């Protein structure tokens, strides 16, 4: 098989897709693409240079020239570590707004596709299986109810010592889902050939072992891993 092996993990925020994708990549020793981080960094730049989210041309230009690099899990903007700053709810919302711009998505396509390198790639996002890597051999779409996703986020934020309001989080998650799935450019949706898993009642370990089973079916030579 000459094609590069790709596993896509798409789904709404808080579904556990980031944790799953990262764990899979580490387990398989494959490359990992956190596409959400790219949109988050772009959102941060838009905030910093203080341009309106409506200035489509300027934002697309920023997307084309963004001095972003990754060092493992760290996101570096012109060498500055912005990992913490892009993980806030505000950064997630800003990312979701810039991500709705078709020119921005086009500008970031080649960048994302460059991650597909041997021995393989696990790509995490919203449109990995539908638009960026439609040729992926295994596509997972991970969902969970908005209430469960808000509860998970609430727990994470509390553990970090941040004060949050659960009802507010549920509302924000619903808004972000609505924006991500209703946009015309690469909306959040499962690819037709994706395996959809609902993690509402499942632990991350249960999700992981189901997906590893699927990985072994898809790539039989990896069954010893
Ligand atoms: O996965 P995340 O929560 O870090 O993503 C932040 C936002 O970026 C999300 O609300 C929508 C956008 N996004 C996207 O449009 N396409 C992707 N492939 C990844 C993220």
mmCIF file of C-alpha atoms and ligand atoms in Angstrom:
data_model
loop_
_atom_site.group_PDB
_atom_site.id
_atom_site.type_symbol
_atom_site.label_atom_id
_atom_site.label_comp_id
_atom_site.label_asym_id
_atom_site.label_seq_id
_atom_site.Cartn_x
_atom_site.Cartn_y
_atom_site.Cartn_z
ATOM 1 C CA UNK A 1 0.000 0.000 0.000
ATOM 2 C CA UNK A 2 1.657 3.245 -1.161
ATOM 3 C CA UNK A 3 -0.958 5.654 0.070
ATOM 4 C CA UNK A 4 -0.198 7.485 3.268
ATOM 5 C CA UNK A 5 -2.261 6.135 6.112
ATOM 6 C CA UNK A 6 -4.663 8.631 7.584
ATOM 7 C CA UNK A 7 -7.184 8.414 10.413
ATOM 8 C CA UNK A 8 -9.523 11.387 10.780
ATOM 9 C CA UNK A 9 -11.291 12.230 14.034
ATOM 10 C CA UNK A 10 -14.025 14.840 13.633
ATOM 11 C CA UNK A 11 -16.779 16.013 15.927
ATOM 12 C CA UNK A 12 -18.069 18.904 18.023
ATOM 13 C CA UNK A 13 -16.051 20.499 20.817
ATOM 14 C CA UNK A 14 -16.003 18.559 24.056
ATOM 15 C CA UNK A 15 -16.817 15.219 22.421
ATOM 16 C CA UNK A 16 -13.400 13.889 23.478
ATOM 17 C CA UNK A 17 -12.055 13.856 19.922
ATOM 18 C CA UNK A 18 -8.881 15.782 20.817
ATOM 19 C CA UNK A 19 -7.964 13.362 23.597
ATOM 20 C CA UNK A 20 -8.825 10.373 21.431
ATOM 21 C CA UNK A 21 -6.847 11.615 18.420
ATOM 22 C CA UNK A 22 -3.797 12.519 20.483
ATOM 23 C CA UNK A 23 -3.825 9.196 22.263
ATOM 24 C CA UNK A 24 -4.191 7.295 18.997
ATOM 25 C CA UNK A 25 -1.296 9.175 17.409
ATOM 26 C CA UNK A 26 0.935 8.481 20.436
ATOM 27 C CA UNK A 27 -0.104 4.814 20.487
ATOM 28 C CA UNK A 28 0.601 4.299 16.779
ATOM 29 C CA UNK A 29 3.630 6.651 16.783
ATOM 30 C CA UNK A 30 2.045 8.542 13.887
ATOM 31 C CA UNK A 31 1.978 12.282 13.199
ATOM 32 C CA UNK A 32 -0.778 14.330 14.788
ATOM 33 C CA UNK A 33 -2.634 17.340 13.405
ATOM 34 C CA UNK A 34 -4.706 19.487 15.772
ATOM 35 C CA UNK A 35 -6.445 21.587 13.116
ATOM 36 C CA UNK A 36 -8.521 23.436 15.731
ATOM 37 C CA UNK A 37 -5.290 24.896 17.153
ATOM 38 C CA UNK A 38 -4.577 26.523 13.768
ATOM 39 C CA UNK A 39 -7.969 28.267 13.767
ATOM 40 C CA UNK A 40 -7.485 29.207 17.414
ATOM 41 C CA UNK A 41 -4.103 30.835 16.710
ATOM 42 C CA UNK A 42 -5.576 32.697 13.754
ATOM 43 C CA UNK A 43 -8.413 33.931 15.997
ATOM 44 C CA UNK A 44 -5.820 35.136 18.498
ATOM 45 C CA UNK A 45 -3.908 37.033 15.801
ATOM 46 C CA UNK A 46 -7.110 38.692 14.610
ATOM 47 C CA UNK A 47 -7.731 39.850 18.190
ATOM 48 C CA UNK A 48 -4.184 41.078 18.667
ATOM 49 C CA UNK A 49 -3.955 43.107 15.484
ATOM 50 C CA UNK A 50 -7.465 44.300 16.246
ATOM 51 C CA UNK A 51 -9.152 43.683 12.916
ATOM 52 C CA UNK A 52 -12.859 43.023 12.714
ATOM 53 C CA UNK A 53 -14.011 39.426 12.148
ATOM 54 C CA UNK A 54 -15.833 40.820 9.105
ATOM 55 C CA UNK A 55 -12.597 41.855 7.336
ATOM 56 C CA UNK A 56 -12.531 38.665 5.286
ATOM 57 C CA UNK A 57 -9.675 39.637 2.938
ATOM 58 C CA UNK A 58 -7.362 40.756 5.747
ATOM 59 C CA UNK A 59 -8.028 37.624 7.791
ATOM 60 C CA UNK A 60 -7.370 35.364 4.791
ATOM 61 C CA UNK A 61 -4.110 37.240 4.244
ATOM 62 C CA UNK A 62 -3.174 36.648 7.901
ATOM 63 C CA UNK A 63 -4.008 32.950 7.454
ATOM 64 C CA UNK A 64 -1.649 32.763 4.470
ATOM 65 C CA UNK A 65 1.242 34.429 6.280
ATOM 66 C CA UNK A 66 0.747 33.168 9.842
ATOM 67 C CA UNK A 67 4.148 32.538 11.535
ATOM 68 C CA UNK A 68 2.798 29.478 13.348
ATOM 69 C CA UNK A 69 4.706 26.334 14.221
ATOM 70 C CA UNK A 70 4.145 23.413 16.570
ATOM 71 C CA UNK A 71 6.644 21.888 18.940
ATOM 72 C CA UNK A 72 4.922 18.730 20.138
ATOM 73 C CA UNK A 73 1.777 20.010 21.849
ATOM 74 C CA UNK A 74 3.058 23.590 22.067
ATOM 75 C CA UNK A 75 1.741 26.157 19.603
ATOM 76 C CA UNK A 76 4.311 28.825 18.782
ATOM 77 C CA UNK A 77 3.491 32.130 17.138
ATOM 78 C CA UNK A 78 6.720 33.731 15.890
ATOM 79 C CA UNK A 79 8.382 31.582 18.546
ATOM 80 C CA UNK A 80 6.081 32.802 21.381
ATOM 81 C CA UNK A 81 4.338 29.988 23.260
ATOM 82 C CA UNK A 82 0.594 30.698 22.943
ATOM 83 C CA UNK A 83 -0.616 27.221 24.005
ATOM 84 C CA UNK A 84 -2.384 28.454 27.159
ATOM 85 C CA UNK A 85 -3.854 31.533 25.539
ATOM 86 C CA UNK A 86 -5.563 29.636 22.696
ATOM 87 C CA UNK A 87 -7.304 27.172 25.039
ATOM 88 C CA UNK A 88 -9.812 29.591 26.565
ATOM 89 C CA UNK A 89 -13.544 29.587 25.692
ATOM 90 C CA UNK A 90 -13.147 33.057 24.165
ATOM 91 C CA UNK A 91 -10.370 31.790 21.866
ATOM 92 C CA UNK A 92 -12.578 28.837 20.857
ATOM 93 C CA UNK A 93 -15.413 31.160 19.919
ATOM 94 C CA UNK A 94 -13.139 33.496 18.017
ATOM 95 C CA UNK A 95 -11.688 30.461 16.180
ATOM 96 C CA UNK A 96 -15.161 29.310 15.227
ATOM 97 C CA UNK A 97 -15.876 32.773 13.734
ATOM 98 C CA UNK A 98 -12.723 33.000 11.590
ATOM 99 C CA UNK A 99 -13.189 29.345 10.588
ATOM 100 C CA UNK A 100 -16.509 30.208 8.941
ATOM 101 C CA UNK A 101 -14.701 32.263 6.264
ATOM 102 C CA UNK A 102 -14.280 30.176 3.076
ATOM 103 C CA UNK A 103 -11.082 32.024 1.971
ATOM 104 C CA UNK A 104 -9.493 31.244 5.325
ATOM 105 C CA UNK A 105 -10.272 27.546 4.970
ATOM 106 C CA UNK A 106 -8.809 27.487 1.454
ATOM 107 C CA UNK A 107 -5.676 29.297 2.657
ATOM 108 C CA UNK A 108 -5.099 26.634 5.318
ATOM 109 C CA UNK A 109 -5.706 23.554 3.160
ATOM 110 C CA UNK A 110 -2.178 22.955 1.847
ATOM 111 C CA UNK A 111 -0.728 23.633 5.280
ATOM 112 C CA UNK A 112 -2.880 20.909 6.820
ATOM 113 C CA UNK A 113 -2.316 18.439 3.983
ATOM 114 C CA UNK A 114 1.450 18.710 4.468
ATOM 115 C CA UNK A 115 1.009 16.794 7.724
ATOM 116 C CA UNK A 116 0.203 13.595 5.843
ATOM 117 C CA UNK A 117 3.579 11.867 6.077
ATOM 118 C CA UNK A 118 4.702 8.290 6.736
ATOM 119 C CA UNK A 119 4.216 6.301 8.866
ATOM 120 C CA UNK A 120 0.750 7.903 9.104
ATOM 121 C CA UNK A 121 -1.354 10.779 10.368
ATOM 122 C CA UNK A 122 -4.130 11.164 12.914
ATOM 123 C CA UNK A 123 -5.994 14.405 12.124
ATOM 124 C CA UNK A 124 -8.392 16.053 14.557
ATOM 125 C CA UNK A 125 -10.989 18.665 13.539
ATOM 126 C CA UNK A 126 -14.383 19.308 12.006
ATOM 127 C CA UNK A 127 -13.794 18.673 8.297
ATOM 128 C CA UNK A 128 -10.832 16.296 8.299
ATOM 129 C CA UNK A 129 -12.800 13.396 6.794
ATOM 130 C CA UNK A 130 -15.059 15.470 4.550
ATOM 131 C CA UNK A 131 -12.764 18.105 3.012
ATOM 132 C CA UNK A 132 -9.112 18.003 4.039
ATOM 133 C CA UNK A 133 -8.457 14.241 3.849
ATOM 134 C CA UNK A 134 -11.409 12.667 2.000
ATOM 135 C CA UNK A 135 -9.088 9.773 1.059
ATOM 136 C CA UNK A 136 -8.524 8.775 4.731
ATOM 137 C CA UNK A 137 -8.806 5.024 5.210
ATOM 138 C CA UNK A 138 -10.499 5.363 8.624
ATOM 139 C CA UNK A 139 -12.849 8.169 9.614
ATOM 140 C CA UNK A 140 -14.278 8.560 13.098
ATOM 141 C CA UNK A 141 -17.026 11.021 13.990
ATOM 142 C CA UNK A 142 -17.234 11.412 17.753
ATOM 143 C CA UNK A 143 -20.262 13.047 19.339
ATOM 144 C CA UNK A 144 -21.781 13.476 22.807
ATOM 145 C CA UNK A 145 -24.813 15.384 24.068
ATOM 146 C CA UNK A 146 -24.275 19.150 24.585
ATOM 147 C CA UNK A 147 -25.004 18.738 28.321
ATOM 148 C CA UNK A 148 -22.365 16.031 28.722
ATOM 149 C CA UNK A 149 -19.820 18.051 26.724
ATOM 150 C CA UNK A 150 -20.493 21.136 28.861
ATOM 151 C CA UNK A 151 -20.081 19.053 32.040
ATOM 152 C CA UNK A 152 -16.704 17.753 30.865
ATOM 153 C CA UNK A 153 -15.544 21.261 30.018
ATOM 154 C CA UNK A 154 -16.830 22.543 33.375
ATOM 155 C CA UNK A 155 -14.790 19.897 35.189
ATOM 156 C CA UNK A 156 -11.635 20.736 33.202
ATOM 157 C CA UNK A 157 -11.986 24.460 33.881
ATOM 158 C CA UNK A 158 -12.654 23.899 37.591
ATOM 159 C CA UNK A 159 -9.574 21.716 37.825
ATOM 160 C CA UNK A 160 -7.599 24.615 36.399
ATOM 161 C CA UNK A 161 -9.054 26.786 39.168
ATOM 162 C CA UNK A 162 -11.213 28.836 36.794
ATOM 163 C CA UNK A 163 -14.680 29.925 37.892
ATOM 164 C CA UNK A 164 -17.345 28.929 35.364
ATOM 165 C CA UNK A 165 -21.073 28.683 35.068
ATOM 166 C CA UNK A 166 -22.479 25.394 33.741
ATOM 167 C CA UNK A 167 -25.638 26.865 32.210
ATOM 168 C CA UNK A 168 -23.517 29.478 30.423
ATOM 169 C CA UNK A 169 -21.206 26.774 29.097
ATOM 170 C CA UNK A 170 -24.121 24.716 27.725
ATOM 171 C CA UNK A 171 -25.369 27.830 25.957
ATOM 172 C CA UNK A 172 -21.911 28.581 24.486
ATOM 173 C CA UNK A 173 -21.487 25.007 23.302
ATOM 174 C CA UNK A 174 -24.882 25.120 21.570
ATOM 175 C CA UNK A 175 -23.991 28.411 19.881
ATOM 176 C CA UNK A 176 -20.635 27.107 18.690
ATOM 177 C CA UNK A 177 -22.220 23.868 17.386
ATOM 178 C CA UNK A 178 -24.810 25.904 15.551
ATOM 179 C CA UNK A 179 -22.170 28.148 13.922
ATOM 180 C CA UNK A 180 -19.841 25.241 13.045
ATOM 181 C CA UNK A 181 -22.563 23.061 11.556
ATOM 182 C CA UNK A 182 -24.640 25.722 9.786
ATOM 183 C CA UNK A 183 -21.810 27.462 7.928
ATOM 184 C CA UNK A 184 -21.623 26.874 4.176
ATOM 185 C CA UNK A 185 -17.840 26.304 4.056
ATOM 186 C CA UNK A 186 -16.892 22.808 5.261
ATOM 187 C CA UNK A 187 -19.558 22.540 7.968
ATOM 188 C CA UNK A 188 -19.210 20.184 10.899
ATOM 189 C CA UNK A 189 -20.745 16.915 9.726
ATOM 190 C CA UNK A 190 -19.882 13.247 9.570
ATOM 191 C CA UNK A 191 -18.393 11.992 6.299
ATOM 192 C CA UNK A 192 -20.667 9.445 4.635
ATOM 193 C CA UNK A 193 -18.079 6.745 5.215
ATOM 194 C CA UNK A 194 -17.357 7.732 8.834
ATOM 195 C CA UNK A 195 -17.927 5.550 11.846
ATOM 196 C CA UNK A 196 -20.056 7.615 14.249
ATOM 197 C CA UNK A 197 -19.532 7.004 17.956
ATOM 198 C CA UNK A 198 -21.564 8.642 20.711
ATOM 199 C CA UNK A 199 -19.364 9.095 23.784
ATOM 200 C CA UNK A 200 -22.118 10.436 26.088
ATOM 201 C CA UNK A 201 -22.176 7.197 28.097
ATOM 202 C CA UNK A 202 -18.631 6.064 27.379
ATOM 203 C CA UNK A 203 -15.330 6.744 29.128
ATOM 204 C CA UNK A 204 -12.329 7.801 27.057
ATOM 205 C CA UNK A 205 -10.822 4.327 27.638
ATOM 206 C CA UNK A 206 -13.938 2.671 26.206
ATOM 207 C CA UNK A 207 -13.919 4.948 23.167
ATOM 208 C CA UNK A 208 -10.198 4.364 22.684
ATOM 209 C CA UNK A 209 -10.462 0.578 22.769
ATOM 210 C CA UNK A 210 -13.394 0.570 20.292
ATOM 211 C CA UNK A 211 -11.404 2.756 17.919
ATOM 212 C CA UNK A 212 -8.228 0.683 18.276
ATOM 213 C CA UNK A 213 -10.322 -2.363 17.273
ATOM 214 C CA UNK A 214 -11.404 -0.469 14.179
ATOM 215 C CA UNK A 215 -7.794 0.558 13.430
ATOM 216 C CA UNK A 216 -6.760 -3.112 13.481
ATOM 217 C CA UNK A 217 -9.591 -4.025 11.095
ATOM 218 C CA UNK A 218 -8.595 -1.209 8.730
ATOM 219 C CA UNK A 219 -4.845 -1.818 8.879
ATOM 220 C CA UNK A 220 -4.454 -5.554 9.646
ATOM 221 C CA UNK A 221 -0.644 -5.326 9.772
ATOM 222 C CA UNK A 222 -0.969 -3.091 12.859
ATOM 223 C CA UNK A 223 -2.887 -5.705 14.839
ATOM 224 C CA UNK A 224 0.131 -6.394 17.097
ATOM 225 C CA UNK A 225 0.236 -2.760 18.210
HETATM 226 O O1 LIG B 1 -11.410 21.699 17.937
HETATM 227 P P1 LIG B 1 -11.372 23.082 18.556
HETATM 228 O O2 LIG B 1 -12.413 23.271 19.619
HETATM 229 O O3 LIG B 1 -10.003 23.448 19.015
HETATM 230 O O4 LIG B 1 -11.739 24.094 17.354
HETATM 231 C C1 LIG B 1 -11.947 25.478 17.568
HETATM 232 C C2 LIG B 1 -12.851 26.028 16.472
HETATM 233 O O5 LIG B 1 -12.160 25.985 15.223
HETATM 234 C C3 LIG B 1 -14.147 25.256 16.258
HETATM 235 O O6 LIG B 1 -15.225 25.800 16.972
HETATM 236 C C4 LIG B 1 -14.381 25.348 14.779
HETATM 237 C C5 LIG B 1 -13.039 25.610 14.179
HETATM 238 N N1 LIG B 1 -12.499 24.448 13.461
HETATM 239 C C6 LIG B 1 -12.907 24.265 12.164
HETATM 240 O O7 LIG B 1 -13.744 25.005 11.672
HETATM 241 N N2 LIG B 1 -12.378 23.264 11.427
HETATM 242 C C7 LIG B 1 -11.495 22.423 11.943
HETATM 243 N N3 LIG B 1 -10.993 21.459 11.193
HETATM 244 C C8 LIG B 1 -11.080 22.577 13.299
HETATM 245 C C9 LIG B 1 -11.622 23.601 14.046
#
